Amino acid sequence: MEPAQLERAVVDAIRSTGLVANSRSFAAKLKVDHDELVAILNSMYRRDLVTLVQLEPELEYKLTDEGALYAQCGTPEWCLYEALHSSGPTPVSELDRLLASFWKEAHPGCEMDGKKVAKIGMQQGLKQGLFVLDKTSRPPRLVCVESTETDAVHRARCLQEGLRALHSGSAHAAATGPVQDTTILEEILRRSLATRLKLKIFSVSAGPRFDQALVEQLTDLTREMLLSDSWESAVFKAFNFEAAGVAPMDGGRLHPLLKVREEFRLIFLEMGFTEMPSNRYVESSFWNFDALFQPQQHPARDAHDTFFLTEPSFCSRIGDETASAATDAYVERVSLVHDQGGYGSRGYGYRWDLTEARRNVLRTHTTAVSARMLYEMAQELQDETARASFHSRRMFSIDRVFRNETLDATHLCEFHQVEGWVAGRGLSLADLKQIIAQFFRRIGMSRLRFKPTYNPYTEPSMEIYAYHESLGRWVEIGNSGIFRPEMLQPMGLPPDIRVIAWGLSLERPTMILYGLSNIRDLFGHRVSLKMIRDHPICRIGW
Ligand code: PHE
């Protein structure tokens, strides 16, 4: 029976007689399982539709598989008794054959195992006194008791009928028929033909909200209901604050790189830096290389190291949407400084090619962004008063860069670069070391070493090493330098304004902070979502 049907039956019974006096007999009347009815009653009780009063528990007997089989085909001893009764004394070795032919006639369709039944039946029947073993004959024979009215025969018949009653009447059969003889019931239990359960029985009457039974409970308040005022008479389903809810809630998590990026960003902001707009992944070679005084034959500009775009391969005009006569003039100055030098430099002495500079690349470093921002700053400083009031400027970015690298445990084709620069009058190498040390101290690295290196766009240039306390060794952490006059002065920056800059990857400190040794565990398709889910917030300091 459907739960809704069952609920209706309960409601109807209460409406007509005011009460369901006994849940067990009610279930028997409806021919449903008592447990099923009780589940519905409990649900109605929770909705205040009914009141339940628990009655004295009743016993219920449930047949085991063996008991059910005997209920259908007869107990082994009874089958044997009946077979012997009609065939007369039979040799023990022929009992199974006797049973087979007996079943064929009396119980076609019985599928009991003749050998097994003969064995159990003989044991039980001899014990109960249904037959005796005549050992005087050769071979020994089983002989039925004469009278059909002995106590033993009566009991055996009762046991068999008891099983049948339990089988057909299930729940309430124990209260009727021969099974009322408690010694028979005990025997059934002793032989494990049935088990005994204590049933919780209820009497059911109308609850405080009985009148709302069978009324559809609404879960949504709709616009139509508000407009038609039908909400006033509607019955709404009560909130169930005890409901366990959908478990487990699985919200999004921040990737470790994002957490570390946020920490770095806060440190930069606290130090008075402004974030550069770094959303331009595709850059012209001009801003990525030429503006940075990187010669056009430089090996870094090779397809081995840089991703070139095929579509579109070239940008239309350097300076893009903001291109102007001023940018054209700047491009011309860049061309000259590459070809012939200037600002105290001898240049590279080759023929700079504008087409090469228009080639689109995936930016290989965010220094391209720095170049754009410095050029913009130089334009602002063309104004006399702006120049006079200029004191210093600090900018940073943390974003993606792309390099045509061979993939290995520490290299990917793309990574995040943390880049910062400070522009000010007369800044020196001492300022560079001091500012960089200040930044790295904030990200938890206080023991630094600088090693001279070469960058086309900085002079002097220094690699930065930090002592990793838990690894117990020096690790290379970044690159830095003071931007060259060959880069800054064509932009139009006054010669006394110097720019200190440095860059590092976001991945390296993140791997150290999170104890990862393979970059592919941090970035890319192999990253375990569990790692992302389980890792705690980032704590700078290592
Ligand atoms: N652009 C450099 C790199 O890609 C980092 C750097 C930035 C070096 C600024 C010096 C100055 O490694």
XYZ file of C-alpha atoms and ligand atoms in Angstrom, residues 292 364-367 370 403 415 417-420 455 457-458 461-462 478-483 500-504, ligand 1:
40
model
C 63.557 46.794 -22.439
C 57.540 36.164 -21.197
C 57.701 38.408 -18.157
C 55.590 41.047 -16.433
C 58.490 43.455 -16.943
C 56.421 47.593 -15.968
C 57.847 30.536 -21.630
C 53.895 30.523 -14.254
C 55.576 36.333 -11.796
C 55.692 38.649 -8.833
C 57.157 41.925 -9.965
C 57.779 45.171 -8.194
C 69.866 41.362 -17.751
C 67.418 45.931 -19.142
C 69.112 46.347 -15.761
C 71.684 43.176 -12.080
C 71.583 40.776 -9.183
C 64.497 36.101 -7.697
C 66.210 38.510 -10.026
C 66.634 42.233 -9.678
C 68.402 45.327 -10.883
C 68.278 49.020 -11.699
C 66.662 49.724 -15.046
C 64.790 49.694 -8.958
C 63.014 46.486 -9.958
C 62.820 42.863 -9.056
C 60.906 39.795 -10.013
C 60.330 36.313 -8.658
N 62.049 39.993 -15.771
C 62.919 39.256 -14.922
C 62.667 37.764 -15.098
O 61.836 37.419 -15.871
C 62.751 39.632 -13.497
C 63.242 41.006 -13.261
C 62.325 42.000 -13.115
C 64.590 41.278 -13.213
C 62.760 43.286 -12.900
C 65.039 42.539 -12.984
C 64.117 43.522 -12.843
O 63.288 36.933 -14.443
